[in-house]
Coordinates of C-alpha atoms and ligand atoms in Angstrom, one line a residue:
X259 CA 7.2 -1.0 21.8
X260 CA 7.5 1.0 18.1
X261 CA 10.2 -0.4 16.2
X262 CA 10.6 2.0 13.0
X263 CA 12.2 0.8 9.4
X264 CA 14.9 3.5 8.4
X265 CA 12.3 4.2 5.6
X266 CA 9.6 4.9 8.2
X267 CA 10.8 7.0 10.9
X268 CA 8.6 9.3 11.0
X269 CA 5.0 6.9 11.2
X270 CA 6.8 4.8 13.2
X271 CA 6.7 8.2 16.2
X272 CA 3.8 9.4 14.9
X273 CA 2.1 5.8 16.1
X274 CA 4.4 6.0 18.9
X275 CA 3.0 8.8 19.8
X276 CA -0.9 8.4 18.9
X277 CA -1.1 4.9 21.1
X278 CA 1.2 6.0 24.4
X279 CA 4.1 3.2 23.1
X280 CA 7.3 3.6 23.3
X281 CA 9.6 4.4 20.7
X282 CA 12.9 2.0 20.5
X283 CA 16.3 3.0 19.4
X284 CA 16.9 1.1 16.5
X285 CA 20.6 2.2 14.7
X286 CA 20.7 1.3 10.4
X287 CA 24.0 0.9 9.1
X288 CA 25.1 -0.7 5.6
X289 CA 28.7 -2.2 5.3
X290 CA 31.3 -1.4 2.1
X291 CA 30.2 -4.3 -0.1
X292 CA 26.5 -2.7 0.8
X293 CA 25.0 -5.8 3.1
X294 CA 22.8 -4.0 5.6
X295 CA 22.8 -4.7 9.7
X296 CA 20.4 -3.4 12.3
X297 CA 20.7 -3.0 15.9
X298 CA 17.4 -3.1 18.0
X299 CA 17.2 -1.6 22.1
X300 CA 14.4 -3.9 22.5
X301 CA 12.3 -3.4 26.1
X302 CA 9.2 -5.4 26.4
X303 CA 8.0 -8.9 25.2
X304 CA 5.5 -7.7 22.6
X305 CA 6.4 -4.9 19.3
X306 CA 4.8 -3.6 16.8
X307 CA 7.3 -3.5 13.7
X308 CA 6.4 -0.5 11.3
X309 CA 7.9 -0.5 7.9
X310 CA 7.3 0.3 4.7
X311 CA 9.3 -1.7 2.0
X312 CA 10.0 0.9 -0.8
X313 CA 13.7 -0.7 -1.8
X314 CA 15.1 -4.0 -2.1
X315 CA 17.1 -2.9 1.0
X316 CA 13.8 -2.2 2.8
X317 CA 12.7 -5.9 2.6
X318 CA 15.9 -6.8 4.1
X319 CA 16.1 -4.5 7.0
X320 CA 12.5 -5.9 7.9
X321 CA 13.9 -9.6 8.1
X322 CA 16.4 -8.3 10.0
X323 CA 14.3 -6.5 12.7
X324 CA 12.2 -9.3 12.6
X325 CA 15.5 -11.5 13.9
X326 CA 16.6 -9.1 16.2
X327 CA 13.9 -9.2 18.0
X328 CA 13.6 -13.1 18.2
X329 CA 16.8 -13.1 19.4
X330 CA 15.9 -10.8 21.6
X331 CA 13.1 -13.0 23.2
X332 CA 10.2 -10.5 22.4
X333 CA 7.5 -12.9 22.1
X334 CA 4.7 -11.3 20.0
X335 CA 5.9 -9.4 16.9
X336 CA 3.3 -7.4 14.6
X337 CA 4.6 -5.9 11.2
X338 CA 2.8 -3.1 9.9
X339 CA 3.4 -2.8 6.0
X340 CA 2.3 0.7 5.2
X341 CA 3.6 0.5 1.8
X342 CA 4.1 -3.5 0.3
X343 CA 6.6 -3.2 -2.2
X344 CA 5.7 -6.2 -5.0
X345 CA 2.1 -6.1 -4.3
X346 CA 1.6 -4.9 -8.0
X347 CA 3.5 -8.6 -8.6
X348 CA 0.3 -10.4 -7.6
X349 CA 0.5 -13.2 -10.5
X350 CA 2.8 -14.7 -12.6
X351 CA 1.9 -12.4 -15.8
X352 CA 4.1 -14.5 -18.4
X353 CA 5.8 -18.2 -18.2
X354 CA 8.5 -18.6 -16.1
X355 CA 7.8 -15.4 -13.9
X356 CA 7.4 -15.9 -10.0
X357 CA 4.3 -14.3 -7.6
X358 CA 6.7 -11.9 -6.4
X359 CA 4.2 -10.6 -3.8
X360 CA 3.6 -14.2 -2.2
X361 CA 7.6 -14.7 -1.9
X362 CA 8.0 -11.3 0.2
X363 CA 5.3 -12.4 2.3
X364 CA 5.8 -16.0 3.0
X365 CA 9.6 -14.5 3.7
X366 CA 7.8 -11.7 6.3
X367 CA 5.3 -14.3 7.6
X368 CA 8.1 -16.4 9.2
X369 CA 9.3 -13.6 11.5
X370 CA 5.9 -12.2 12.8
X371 CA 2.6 -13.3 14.5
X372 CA 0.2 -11.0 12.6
X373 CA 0.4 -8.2 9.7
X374 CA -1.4 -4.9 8.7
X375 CA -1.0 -3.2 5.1
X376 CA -2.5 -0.5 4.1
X377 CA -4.4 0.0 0.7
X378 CA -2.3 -2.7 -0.8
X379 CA -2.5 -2.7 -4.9
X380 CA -4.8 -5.5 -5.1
X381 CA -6.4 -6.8 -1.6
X382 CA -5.6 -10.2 -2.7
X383 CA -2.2 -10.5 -1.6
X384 CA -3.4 -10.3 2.2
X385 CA -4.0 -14.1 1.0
X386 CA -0.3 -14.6 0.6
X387 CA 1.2 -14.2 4.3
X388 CA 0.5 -17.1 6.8
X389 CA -0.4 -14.9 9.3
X390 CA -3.5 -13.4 10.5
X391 CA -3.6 -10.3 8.0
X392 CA -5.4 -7.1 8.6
X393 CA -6.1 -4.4 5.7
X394 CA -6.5 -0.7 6.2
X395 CA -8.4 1.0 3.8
X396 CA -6.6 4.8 5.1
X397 CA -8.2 7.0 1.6
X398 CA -10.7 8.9 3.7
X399 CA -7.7 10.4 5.5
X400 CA -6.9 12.1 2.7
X401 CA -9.7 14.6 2.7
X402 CA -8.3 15.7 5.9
X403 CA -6.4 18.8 4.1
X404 CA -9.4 19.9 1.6
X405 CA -10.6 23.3 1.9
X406 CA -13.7 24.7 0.7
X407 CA -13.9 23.1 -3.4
X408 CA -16.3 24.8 -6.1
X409 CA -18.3 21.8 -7.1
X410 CA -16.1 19.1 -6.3
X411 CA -15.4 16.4 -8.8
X412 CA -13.8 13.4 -7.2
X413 CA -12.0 11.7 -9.7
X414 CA -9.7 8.5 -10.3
X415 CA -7.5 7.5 -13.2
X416 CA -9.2 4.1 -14.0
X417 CA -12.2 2.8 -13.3
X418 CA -9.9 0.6 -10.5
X419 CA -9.6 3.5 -8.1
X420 CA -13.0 4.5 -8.0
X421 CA -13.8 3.4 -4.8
X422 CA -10.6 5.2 -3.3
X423 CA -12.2 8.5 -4.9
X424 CA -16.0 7.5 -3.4
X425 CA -13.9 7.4 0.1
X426 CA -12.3 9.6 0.1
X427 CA -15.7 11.9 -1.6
X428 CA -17.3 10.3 1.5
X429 CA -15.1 12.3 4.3
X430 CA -14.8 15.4 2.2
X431 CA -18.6 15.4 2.7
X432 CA -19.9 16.1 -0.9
X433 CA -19.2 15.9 -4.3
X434 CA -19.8 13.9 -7.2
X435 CA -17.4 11.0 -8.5
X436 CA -16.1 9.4 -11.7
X437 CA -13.4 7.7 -13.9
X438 CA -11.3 7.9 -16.5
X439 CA -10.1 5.0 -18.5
X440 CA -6.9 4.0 -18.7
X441 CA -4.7 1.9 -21.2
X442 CA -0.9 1.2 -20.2
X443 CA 1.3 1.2 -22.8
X444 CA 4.9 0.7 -20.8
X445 CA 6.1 1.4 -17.4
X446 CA 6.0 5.1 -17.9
X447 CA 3.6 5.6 -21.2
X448 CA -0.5 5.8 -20.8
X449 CA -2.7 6.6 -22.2
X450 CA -5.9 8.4 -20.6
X451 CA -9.2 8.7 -22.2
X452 CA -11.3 11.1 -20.4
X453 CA -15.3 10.4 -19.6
X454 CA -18.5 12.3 -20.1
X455 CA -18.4 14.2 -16.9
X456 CA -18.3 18.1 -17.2
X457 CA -15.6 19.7 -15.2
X458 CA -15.5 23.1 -16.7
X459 CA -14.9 25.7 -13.7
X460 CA -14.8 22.5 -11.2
X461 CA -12.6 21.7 -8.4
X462 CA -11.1 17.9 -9.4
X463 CA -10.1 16.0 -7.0
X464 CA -8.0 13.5 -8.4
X465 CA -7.4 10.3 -6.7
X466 CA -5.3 7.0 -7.0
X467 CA -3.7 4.2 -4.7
X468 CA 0.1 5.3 -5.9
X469 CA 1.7 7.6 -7.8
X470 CA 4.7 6.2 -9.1
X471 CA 6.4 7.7 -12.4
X472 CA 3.2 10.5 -12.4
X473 CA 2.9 9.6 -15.6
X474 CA -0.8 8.3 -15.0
X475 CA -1.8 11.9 -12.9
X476 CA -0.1 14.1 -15.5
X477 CA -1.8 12.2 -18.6
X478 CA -5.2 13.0 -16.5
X479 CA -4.1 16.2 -15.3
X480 CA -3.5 17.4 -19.1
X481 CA -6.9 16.4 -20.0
X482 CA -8.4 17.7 -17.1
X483 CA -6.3 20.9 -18.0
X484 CA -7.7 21.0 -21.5
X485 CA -11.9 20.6 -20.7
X486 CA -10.6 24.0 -18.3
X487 CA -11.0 22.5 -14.6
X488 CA -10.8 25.4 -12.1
X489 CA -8.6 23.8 -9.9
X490 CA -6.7 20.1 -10.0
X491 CA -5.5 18.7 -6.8
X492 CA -3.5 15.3 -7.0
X493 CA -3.9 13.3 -4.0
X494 CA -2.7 9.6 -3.4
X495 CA -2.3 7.0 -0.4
X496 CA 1.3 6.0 -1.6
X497 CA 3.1 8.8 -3.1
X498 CA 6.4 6.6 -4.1
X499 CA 7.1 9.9 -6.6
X500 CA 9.9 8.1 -8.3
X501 CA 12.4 9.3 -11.0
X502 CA 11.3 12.4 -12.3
X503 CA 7.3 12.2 -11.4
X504 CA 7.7 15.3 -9.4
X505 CA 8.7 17.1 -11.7
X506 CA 6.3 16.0 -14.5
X507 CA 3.0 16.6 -12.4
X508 CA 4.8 20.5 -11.9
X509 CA 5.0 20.9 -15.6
X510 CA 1.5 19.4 -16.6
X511 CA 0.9 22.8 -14.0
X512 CA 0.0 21.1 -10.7
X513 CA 0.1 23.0 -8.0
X514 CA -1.6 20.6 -4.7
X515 CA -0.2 17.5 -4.7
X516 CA -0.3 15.4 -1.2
X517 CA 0.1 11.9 0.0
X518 CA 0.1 10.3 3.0
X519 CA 3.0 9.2 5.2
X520 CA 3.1 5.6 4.1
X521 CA 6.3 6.8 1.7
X522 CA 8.1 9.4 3.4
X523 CA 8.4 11.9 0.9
X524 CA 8.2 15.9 0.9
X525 CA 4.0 15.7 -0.4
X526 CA 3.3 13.4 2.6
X527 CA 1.1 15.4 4.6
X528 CA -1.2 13.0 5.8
X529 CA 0.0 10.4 8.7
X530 CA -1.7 7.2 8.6
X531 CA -1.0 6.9 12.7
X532 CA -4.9 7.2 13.8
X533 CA -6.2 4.3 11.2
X534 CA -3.1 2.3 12.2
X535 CA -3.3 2.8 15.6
X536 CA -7.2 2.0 15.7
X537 CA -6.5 -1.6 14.5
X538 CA -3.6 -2.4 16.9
Ligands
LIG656 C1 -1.9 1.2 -11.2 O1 -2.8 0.5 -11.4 C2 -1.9 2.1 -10.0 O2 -3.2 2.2 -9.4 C3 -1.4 3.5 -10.3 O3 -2.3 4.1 -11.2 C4 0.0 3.4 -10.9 O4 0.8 2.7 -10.1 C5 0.5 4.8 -11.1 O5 1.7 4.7 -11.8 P1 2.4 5.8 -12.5 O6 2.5 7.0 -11.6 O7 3.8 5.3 -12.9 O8 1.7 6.1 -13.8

């Protein structure tokens, strides 16, 4: 059986769908004083949990589906994490913080026999759960809705994503690849310095893991803008589009921007179902 986060509905049936499983009923609810309860249908003895923890509230749900189907007596649990929240909270950065990523997965580890992320922020906090962990790498889906590019330029913010850009350059077929440079000022102020590559009267393909504020794409969207780039599409695996990002990537005059269904949002065009469903 499928057992879907509220924040992951609509994966949740698409791998229902893709793999012949069935879907359970699972009802959210959140009391006055805002404490959360689930309620699980559970009908088998093995389920495949599939949620993405965007929220605080997320992270909670999933220790509660977890439970319920314990209580339950389902006796194999896996728990797909198409988005991990905290996985940019890898290390403790300063004195005195915590490795907010191992936390969340030693909490997750307890309730489950195995996970699956996909493209977490940095592979290395598949080290943190106690469980048998399994990594998708799902960027090559995200050539799925290219049409015929002028001279493609696959592109990524930093020279971090570059391998996201070579995959997903790799299932578009052709093209050429590169980096910009990025320095990070604050949460929602970088700086983008641009590199040698010509993209005057090119299709740019720009590619990173998330796109959170869309302060990073619209910094490299203006540049690309200014060196005349025919056409600039923004593509990402997470597209967590918080605040006013949106709206930001429209006014740096972006007209294609798509993620994938990791983070249900209105750009998510791409399901992740097959690559999840091939590892299951
Ligand atoms: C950072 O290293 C990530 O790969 C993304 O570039 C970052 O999360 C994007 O954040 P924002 O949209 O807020 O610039």
């Amino acid at each position: 059986m499928i057992v879907a986060g509220s924040a992951t509905q609509g994966l949740a049936a698409e791998l229902a769908a893709e793999t012949g499983r069935a879907l359970t009923p699972v009802s959210y609810e959140q009391f006055p004083d805002g404490e959360r309860k689930v309620q699980v249908t559970a009908t088998g003895d093995r389920a495949v949990v599939v949620a993405s923890t965007i929220s605080d509230g997320d992270w909670v749900e999933l220790l509660q589906l977890q439970d319920a189907l314990a209580e339950a007596g389902v006796e194999h649990v896996t728990t797909v994490l198409p988005y991990m929240g905290y996985a940019r909270q890898d290390q403790a950065f300063e004195d005195g913080d915590p490795v907010s990523a191992r936390a969340m997965a030693r909490a997750i580890s307890t309730g489950t026999d195995r996970v699956i992320t996909v493209n977490p922020h940095e592979e290395a906090v598949t080290e943190f759960f106690d469980v048998p962990t399994t990594t998708l790498d799902a960027a090559g889906r995200l050539a799925t809705p290219l049409d015929e590019l002028t001279d493609p330029l696959f592109l990524s913010p930093d020279a971090g994503a570059i391998e996201l850009a070579e995959t997903v350059r790799d299932a578009y077929g052709r093209g050429a690849v590169d980096h910009f440079e990025k320095t990070r000022h604050s949460g929602t102020d970088v700086e983008i310095e641009p590199s040698e590559a010509a993209v005057d009267g090119r299709d740019v393909v720009l590619v990173d893991d998330i796109v959170a504020t869309g302060s990073t794409m619209s910094e490299s969207v203006a540049v690309l803008n200014a060196r005349e780039a025919n056409n600039v599409i923004v593509t990402c695996v997470h597209p967590l589009l918080v605040s006013n990002a949106r709206l930001k990537l429209a006014r740096a005059g972006v007209e294609t921007v798509y993620g994938t269904d990791t983070i249900e949002r209105g750009v998510s065009e791409v399901s992740v179902a097959p690559a999840v469903a091939d590892v299951l």
